[in-house]
Structures are given as C-alpha cells and as structure tokens.
Amino acid sequence: MGCEALLWGAILLACSCGPGPPRVGAAPLLAATYVLDDANGLGREFDGIGAVSGGGATSRLLVNYQEPYRSEILDYLFKPNFGASLHILKVEIGGDAQSTDGTEPSHMHYENDENYFRGYEWWLMKEAKKRNPKIKLIGLPWAFPGWIGKGENWPYDYPDITAYYIVSWILGAKQYHDLDIDYVGIWNERAFSSKYIKVLRHSLDRLGLWNVGIIAADGDWSISKEMIVDPYLNEAIEVVGAHYPGTKTVQNAILTGKKLWSSEDYSTFNNDVGAGCWARILNQNYVNGNMTATIAWNLVASYYEELPFGRCALMTAQEPWSGHYKVESPIWITAHTTQFTQPGWSYLQVDGHLEGGGSFVALTDGLGNLTIIIETMSHNHSKCIRPPLPNFNVIPQRATFYLRGSFYMVQTLQVWHSRLDFESGNSSLFQQLHPLQVWRGRFSLDLNVDEVYTLTTLKTGWKCGYPEPPPPQPFPSIYSDDFNIRNPPFSEAPNFADQTGVFEYFVNASDPGDHVFTLRQVVVQRPITWVSDADQTISVIGNFKWVNMTVTCDIYIEKPRDGGVFIAGRVDNGGIYVRDSKGVFFWVFADGTYRVTSDLAGKEILMKGLAGVRDNAWHTLTLNIQGNSASGLLNGYPLWENVTISKPGNGWAALGTHSFEFAQFDNFHIEAC
C-alpha cells in the first residue's frame, strides 16, 4: 500500500510580508467576502454522507470477488480516512421482487419462514461495521413477499403484519449478526400510510427498539403536509427523507422541525460529470435545502453494466471473474467531506452561495475544529440524472473568508484539492496541498471552475491506495457450475443475477444420486412488486456481448400439470425492463410439451411440440445458438433444430421458470463467443 506524497504545484500559497492576508493564485475576475462565525450559535446538526446497496441487487457481483480485491474495494468504501469513508450505509430489505437491477431475497419468503442469512446485505453491513464501527445503518423495503398482502399488491391492508415483517428483520440483524439498525424506511418511492407508520413506531417501541428511527417517506416531500397537522404522525417520524430533491426542500418539511435528508440522490454515471453532480449536491443539498445527510444510489456498481443504470455508483466492481475494479472520481469527491467531518458535527449559519457561482459549507465539531468544503461545479459538468438542472453560471473568482468567534485564533488550515479537467481528461483528485496560513482570521483563495477544496484544521486526511487490480477481462467463454457446495458462504450461486424470482442453493435430501446439491427457484407467490416484474422467473449470467453459445443444464420441474422451466441465450433485457426481455428461450413443461420462443413472456412462438418431459424427474436441456439458427437437445438427443433467429443479436444466458413455482437446476454449463 502506498500513500501519495504532498503535492505543491496545483495552487500557489504565499505568506504576505506586509499587511494583508495570504494570496492564492493569479488575479481573479470577481472578488467577494464571506464571514464564518459561531458566536450566535450553530446551524443544523450534520448527519453524514452515505450510499445505498440495493434497490436492487446493485452489490450482487461484489461478494464473488476473490481476496485481496474484495477487501480492497470495501476499504475504499468504508475504511475511515482511506477513500470514501462513508458515514451511512443504507441497504434494501429484500422483498423477493425486482427493484431496479435484480431481485434481493427476503428473510421471510413465506409466512412460516425465517432465514437471516439470505443474500449479501447482512455480510455487507458487517464488513462496513468492521471497518467503521460508527457507521449508521438503514434498512428500506422496495418490495414485500406476496403473503404480506394476502393476494393484493399492497403492503398496508394489514399494517400489523407488515410491521411484524420489518421488525423481524431488525431483530434478526441483531440476533444473528450483532448489527444495530439505526433507521428504517417505509416503502421506497411508493405511497405511504400514516396508519402503518404509527403501527410500525408502536411495534418498535413495544419491543424496546426506541433507538430505531423512522425515515419517511423516501419519495417527495408530501408527507410533511400530513405531519404538520397530525402530531402523532410527526412524533413517529424522526427524519423526513426525500429522493432526488434537486437541492430544494419545501416549507412544510421545515415546519415539521425534523431532520431533513436527501435519502437517495445522485444515480449518475460515475465519470467526471457524475463526480461534478455529486460535488455540487453534497454542498447544495444543505445550502439550498437544509438537508443534513445525502445518500447516493448506489454504493458500488457490482451488477452487469448492461442492466439499467449501469455504473451509476460511487465506484465500479463488476468483474469478480477477473478481479478488476475501478476507484472512480466520485469516491474522492466523497472524501472531501467525509474524511474531515463526522455525524454530530454542526453546520455554521452562513448563506453558502459563492458570488461567482458554486457553494461552500462550513462545519465544526464544537471543540475548535473547522472544515470548509468549496465547490465550483459548472452547469454542464455537474448534471445529475434527475431532476433537470436549471441554467446557472460559474466564473473564476477570489473568495476571502473572515473567521470569527471561536475560529478567530485558527492559524493554519490543511488544504485538499480536486480539479475536474474536462478538456484534457487529466483530472486531479483529492490532492493534499501546502497548508494555508490564516492571517488575523482572514485568508483568500482563488477559485477556478470545476474545482473542489477542503480547508480544515484536521490533519487526519489521507489518500491511500492499493496496487492496481488485475486488468479487465470478459466473462469466461467456458463456464460451469454444478452447485455442489455443502455450506455456501452466500445463498446465491456466483454470477447469476436474478431478475424475477429468487434462485438459491438447495440441498435435495430426497435425491441420493447426482442431484443432492442444486439451484432452486423458491418464490411461489407473486410478490408485492415495486416495478412490473415478469410473470416468469429468470436469472441471467455471462457476457451481454455473447452471440454464439451452447447452454446446457439439468432441470427438474416440481409443479405438476402446468409447471415449466427454460434455458435461454441472447437475453437482451433485465432489471426494471425484465418483462420486455427478448432472446431465444427453450421451454419444457410438465404436460410433456416444449416450446421455443423469442420472448420471456412466451407469446412469440418459434416452434412447439411434444417432448415427453414430466415433473419430478431430471432432464437435460441443451440450447445451441449459432448465427441465425438455433437448435435444442433433450437428454442428449435432438428435439428441434434449424429454428431461424432474427433478433436479438446478442445477450446473456439465462434460466428460469414458467411461473412463480418451485423448480431445480443443476450442472449448468455454457460455451460461448
């Protein structure tokens, strides 16, 4: 591990020999002064910067990385004074349903079922806590298992049941993983129920979980209108959280007297424009909107990039098979705030708008430490994915700061600097510069466009790095998985990305032969969905660019009469668009028939006939796609051939079921190019 030495050349810092403050850089076009003073009290309490894992399945591939690369990625995200040094981790409470880039398994697939070791969010929270014991943990559901709605696609008809389900997750986190959940949400970006929120608060209090705060409603600010006229609702909620607020709040939210958070934001491709977006909103969510926490969707792009919102994360780790990952520029933009503040610090009462465009915030720990973060992001270089960004201008400027109150005696500030260079592409990220001398409580700084500065009394900042990870490699063109693992570290097989349904390792105690250890689809009732899940279940795997491929898999239909399974190639869609998936789908059914379709919905039939397959018996399917032609084998013998394929021209391999039904898969093998 090597750490970067001090860099002296990005700005010039000089001490004046005569009267006047230190000067920084060349003559600016505009000059303005700003006063930082704590004599009349402080502003709102700072609650931290964080990121979301989930919503959904965004960390799916991370768990499959080998060491040391997996730990390196986690260090860049969570280790204090190292990389992003996040203060908050928000995770999806898995609901067995599609929640953007995949499904995450529930801890209660069925009413009489509890398992607190499914998925990877438990593991991720423990890894975050291991690195930063003070990190705050949040759970939020995007979807719910179907039994909660008793047949309705709605979680609020039986609020006691929904509250029981959520509280069970919180209790399970503590009982099985020694994790204390700090906050819990209601239903991501969907309708809220005031009655349910009160029932949830009562349920938490009844079990002694007074320290678990409720965030609501993880959509717009509209819940605040009800809170100001319903004191019981207002009392139940600790944080008013809005998504993608465009740095603006509303008066009703302020009138609640509650903490205001941007509880999901960013969601932007993680190049330098994404970094500019992130830099701007980290400051301006407070400057414009009084929001004291900002949480990025998402933490790490550990999902196939061709799924929706590819690389909309703070960093990228989507190749566990190669070990390659990339520390993207938003990581170091995050560090400008997180390495020099902590939850519990307070903002200073100051306007925060720079005269030449851009913004600044100032925070203190109340013990004499001061951190100032300045950003001068231009409009075109800081557009987030949403909402639309009104036009504004940023110009080079000189900012003179006067330190008053307890900060008057500050003599030196450490300087950290980033410059996003959109012309040459040679951005300078999170570089430590020569300390700045403060002269009689006064200093000046020349600011160019698309820069971030952190000025701080803290000397704890650190830019560390690991050796370069291995180079990127495509998914292996020959890949097999026999699922023969007795005690799997995770419930899901590596690299399979569930898009509807949940596919888990399974021990088939009834089969003493070759199929004891299998992969099983376990969701048998349509969940309370967040988006339009498919009516079939599907898990994709491989390289989206694959054209020619041979997919082989042993299959076991458990549902009699109308049960069915498929294997597929050239699958072109997933995530929130899973219902529209096209490809080449080879289906067999318990009634002895087969079909070949060009869509997951099974409506575009290319060929059909009798196969002789039955339920509760193992069969081997083989799908061969070469150019514009496809053929299929059953148990090693040709079943159909010379089916003409027009489109799509490439895509993933996949397996799945005809409905929400139990089915098993074994000895998956693919050869592709």
XYZ file of C-alpha atoms in Angstrom, residues 192-471:
280
model
C -47.070 5.894 2.431
C -49.688 5.039 5.013
C -49.904 7.213 8.112
C -51.615 4.384 9.950
C -48.833 1.934 9.080
C -46.127 4.382 10.175
C -47.796 4.740 13.583
C -48.228 0.958 13.892
C -44.557 0.459 12.996
C -43.468 3.016 15.593
C -45.627 1.315 18.225
C -44.235 -2.102 17.305
C -40.664 -0.868 17.579
C -41.293 0.793 20.947
C -43.123 -2.232 22.332
C -40.004 -4.342 21.699
C -37.617 -1.797 23.165
C -36.353 -0.565 19.789
C -36.738 3.099 20.715
C -33.376 3.928 19.147
C -34.510 2.839 15.687
C -35.676 5.987 13.901
C -38.258 6.002 11.120
C -37.405 7.762 7.844
C -40.369 8.776 5.705
C -41.386 8.638 3.048
C -38.430 8.169 0.652
C -40.242 9.839 -2.217
C -41.144 13.514 -2.415
C -41.781 15.923 0.485
C -45.567 15.406 0.529
C -45.620 13.509 3.818
C -44.604 16.723 5.586
C -48.010 18.226 4.786
C -49.655 15.475 6.838
C -47.047 15.630 9.585
C -47.722 19.264 10.430
C -51.437 18.551 11.015
C -51.029 15.127 12.666
C -48.903 15.348 15.827
C -48.922 11.557 16.290
C -47.518 11.023 12.811
C -44.990 13.781 13.356
C -43.905 12.168 16.615
C -43.485 8.765 14.952
C -41.088 10.043 12.274
C -37.505 11.041 13.063
C -36.299 12.003 9.579
C -38.145 13.419 6.587
C -36.337 11.836 3.658
C -36.843 12.852 0.031
C -35.353 11.422 -3.165
C -33.651 13.485 -5.868
C -34.864 16.792 -4.401
C -32.780 18.924 -6.750
C -31.153 20.507 -3.655
C -34.519 22.081 -2.718
C -36.893 21.470 0.170
C -40.403 22.782 0.873
C -41.701 24.950 3.682
C -43.866 22.198 5.165
C -40.813 19.990 5.603
C -39.041 22.737 7.534
C -42.148 23.298 9.667
C -42.065 19.680 10.887
C -38.979 20.547 12.924
C -37.456 17.213 11.863
C -34.152 16.287 10.306
C -34.316 16.693 6.527
C -32.341 14.276 4.363
C -31.797 13.592 0.729
C -32.265 9.918 1.462
C -31.493 8.915 -2.134
C -29.664 11.050 -4.663
C -27.005 11.074 -7.406
C -27.834 7.955 -9.518
C -25.491 9.265 -12.208
C -22.869 7.586 -14.393
C -19.625 7.633 -12.421
C -17.389 9.581 -14.773
C -16.222 13.122 -14.027
C -19.661 14.589 -14.793
C -21.019 12.231 -12.166
C -18.326 13.481 -9.817
C -19.371 17.061 -10.604
C -23.002 16.217 -9.871
C -22.006 14.616 -6.579
C -19.763 17.521 -5.535
C -22.493 20.044 -6.240
C -25.318 18.290 -4.404
C -23.201 17.328 -1.383
C -22.882 21.034 -0.633
C -26.051 22.460 -2.095
C -28.447 19.979 -0.513
C -27.663 21.850 2.689
C -27.052 25.315 1.246
C -30.339 25.352 -0.689
C -32.406 22.754 1.118
C -31.303 22.419 4.772
C -30.655 18.705 4.186
C -28.132 17.325 6.640
C -27.482 13.931 5.029
C -27.112 12.888 1.414
C -27.188 9.232 0.371
C -26.025 8.109 -3.074
C -27.683 5.460 -5.172
C -25.684 3.422 -5.415
C -22.712 2.283 -3.390
C -20.775 0.206 -5.902
C -21.641 -0.838 -9.454
C -21.435 -4.586 -8.888
C -24.028 -5.653 -11.441
C -23.831 -6.352 -15.149
C -23.248 -2.997 -16.802
C -25.912 -3.535 -19.477
C -28.615 -3.685 -16.823
C -30.424 -0.378 -16.183
C -28.317 2.469 -14.780
C -25.004 0.743 -15.416
C -22.133 2.288 -13.436
C -24.412 4.741 -11.618
C -22.389 4.262 -8.438
C -19.541 5.753 -6.463
C -17.134 3.120 -7.816
C -17.156 0.148 -10.188
C -16.592 -3.521 -9.319
C -18.428 -5.625 -11.897
C -15.831 -8.278 -12.782
C -15.331 -10.778 -9.953
C -14.040 -13.305 -12.500
C -11.056 -11.045 -13.326
C -10.613 -9.172 -10.042
C -10.719 -5.858 -11.890
C -12.321 -2.833 -10.226
C -12.015 0.916 -10.608
C -11.929 3.640 -7.969
C -13.946 6.269 -9.796
C -13.730 10.021 -9.228
C -16.919 10.213 -7.068
C -15.031 8.261 -4.381
C -12.553 11.107 -3.975
C -15.240 13.783 -4.183
C -16.910 11.998 -1.258
C -13.652 12.083 0.700
C -13.589 15.892 0.559
C -16.473 15.845 3.048
C -16.355 12.500 4.821
C -12.689 12.483 5.822
C -12.988 15.860 7.557
C -16.411 15.712 9.223
C -18.401 13.284 11.328
C -22.101 12.886 12.128
C -22.726 15.062 15.166
C -20.753 17.997 13.823
C -22.777 21.139 13.091
C -23.081 23.380 10.076
C -22.269 27.040 10.584
C -25.019 29.562 9.963
C -23.921 31.083 6.681
C -25.562 31.589 3.302
C -23.138 29.331 1.430
C -23.607 30.705 -2.090
C -20.476 31.983 -3.827
C -20.848 35.265 -5.697
C -19.234 33.854 -8.824
C -21.276 30.641 -8.703
C -20.732 27.486 -6.710
C -21.148 26.982 -2.998
C -19.457 26.318 0.306
C -20.374 24.781 3.627
C -18.570 25.108 6.930
C -18.830 22.618 9.784
C -17.442 22.362 13.284
C -17.229 19.707 15.968
C -17.819 22.372 18.630
C -14.352 21.702 20.014
C -12.450 24.188 17.887
C -12.158 22.206 14.672
C -13.375 23.746 11.442
C -13.869 22.232 7.983
C -14.836 24.239 4.897
C -15.804 22.495 1.639
C -15.991 24.621 -1.516
C -17.273 23.540 -4.948
C -17.369 25.492 -8.206
C -19.032 22.968 -10.498
C -20.249 24.355 -13.810
C -23.709 23.574 -15.129
C -22.788 21.214 -17.964
C -20.227 19.380 -15.860
C -22.488 18.689 -12.884
C -25.780 17.452 -14.331
C -27.265 14.647 -12.290
C -29.555 12.095 -13.900
C -32.530 13.804 -12.238
C -34.145 16.265 -11.780
C -33.448 18.687 -14.669
C -30.854 21.274 -13.703
C -31.756 24.952 -14.269
C -29.101 27.008 -16.002
C -26.507 28.842 -13.949
C -23.053 30.282 -14.479
C -19.801 29.795 -12.604
C -16.767 32.019 -13.216
C -13.258 32.243 -11.772
C -13.377 34.203 -8.529
C -11.483 35.231 -5.421
C -13.118 34.287 -2.141
C -11.950 35.983 1.045
C -13.050 34.336 4.281
C -13.149 36.016 7.690
C -13.018 33.628 10.646
C -14.829 35.000 13.684
C -15.911 33.739 17.084
C -14.002 30.683 18.285
C -12.329 30.336 14.875
C -10.522 33.682 15.011
C -7.453 32.053 16.537
C -7.102 29.455 13.775
C -3.668 29.967 12.240
C -3.321 27.135 9.734
C -5.688 25.173 7.513
C -4.858 21.933 5.740
C -5.748 22.048 2.032
C -7.152 19.251 -0.140
C -7.968 19.924 -3.759
C -9.668 18.320 -6.773
C -9.908 19.722 -10.286
C -12.128 18.046 -12.858
C -10.464 18.610 -16.217
C -12.991 18.064 -18.991
C -10.681 19.251 -21.789
C -7.627 17.051 -21.331
C -9.262 14.417 -19.153
C -6.379 14.713 -16.697
C -8.372 15.428 -13.580
C -6.558 15.926 -10.303
C -8.396 14.207 -7.474
C -8.108 14.705 -3.730
C -4.551 16.012 -3.642
C -3.079 17.430 -0.461
C -1.520 20.829 -0.968
C 0.683 23.025 1.182
C -1.085 24.227 4.363
C -2.703 27.642 4.187
C -1.645 30.258 6.721
C -4.513 32.309 8.160
C -3.636 35.960 8.859
C -5.620 37.609 11.659
C -8.631 35.432 10.998
C -8.544 36.102 7.280
C -7.492 34.297 4.122
C -8.196 34.464 0.392
C -8.468 31.735 -2.175
C -8.587 31.975 -5.955
C -11.171 29.558 -7.296
C -11.343 28.298 -10.847
C -14.279 26.493 -12.414
C -14.930 22.768 -11.686
C -12.868 22.590 -8.523
C -13.383 21.278 -5.008
C -11.423 22.477 -1.992
C -11.436 21.252 1.563
C -9.873 23.591 4.105
C -9.664 22.075 7.559
C -7.989 22.183 10.937
C -7.899 18.374 10.904
C -4.681 16.655 9.911
C -6.222 13.205 9.541
C -6.933 13.262 5.810
C -5.199 10.571 3.825
C -5.250 9.431 0.235
C -4.149 5.843 0.204
C -4.227 3.264 -2.479
C -3.631 -0.358 -3.257
C -1.645 -1.668 -6.204
C -3.520 -1.655 -9.488
C -6.026 -4.528 -9.629
C -5.845 -7.035 -12.480
C -6.815 -5.742 -15.936
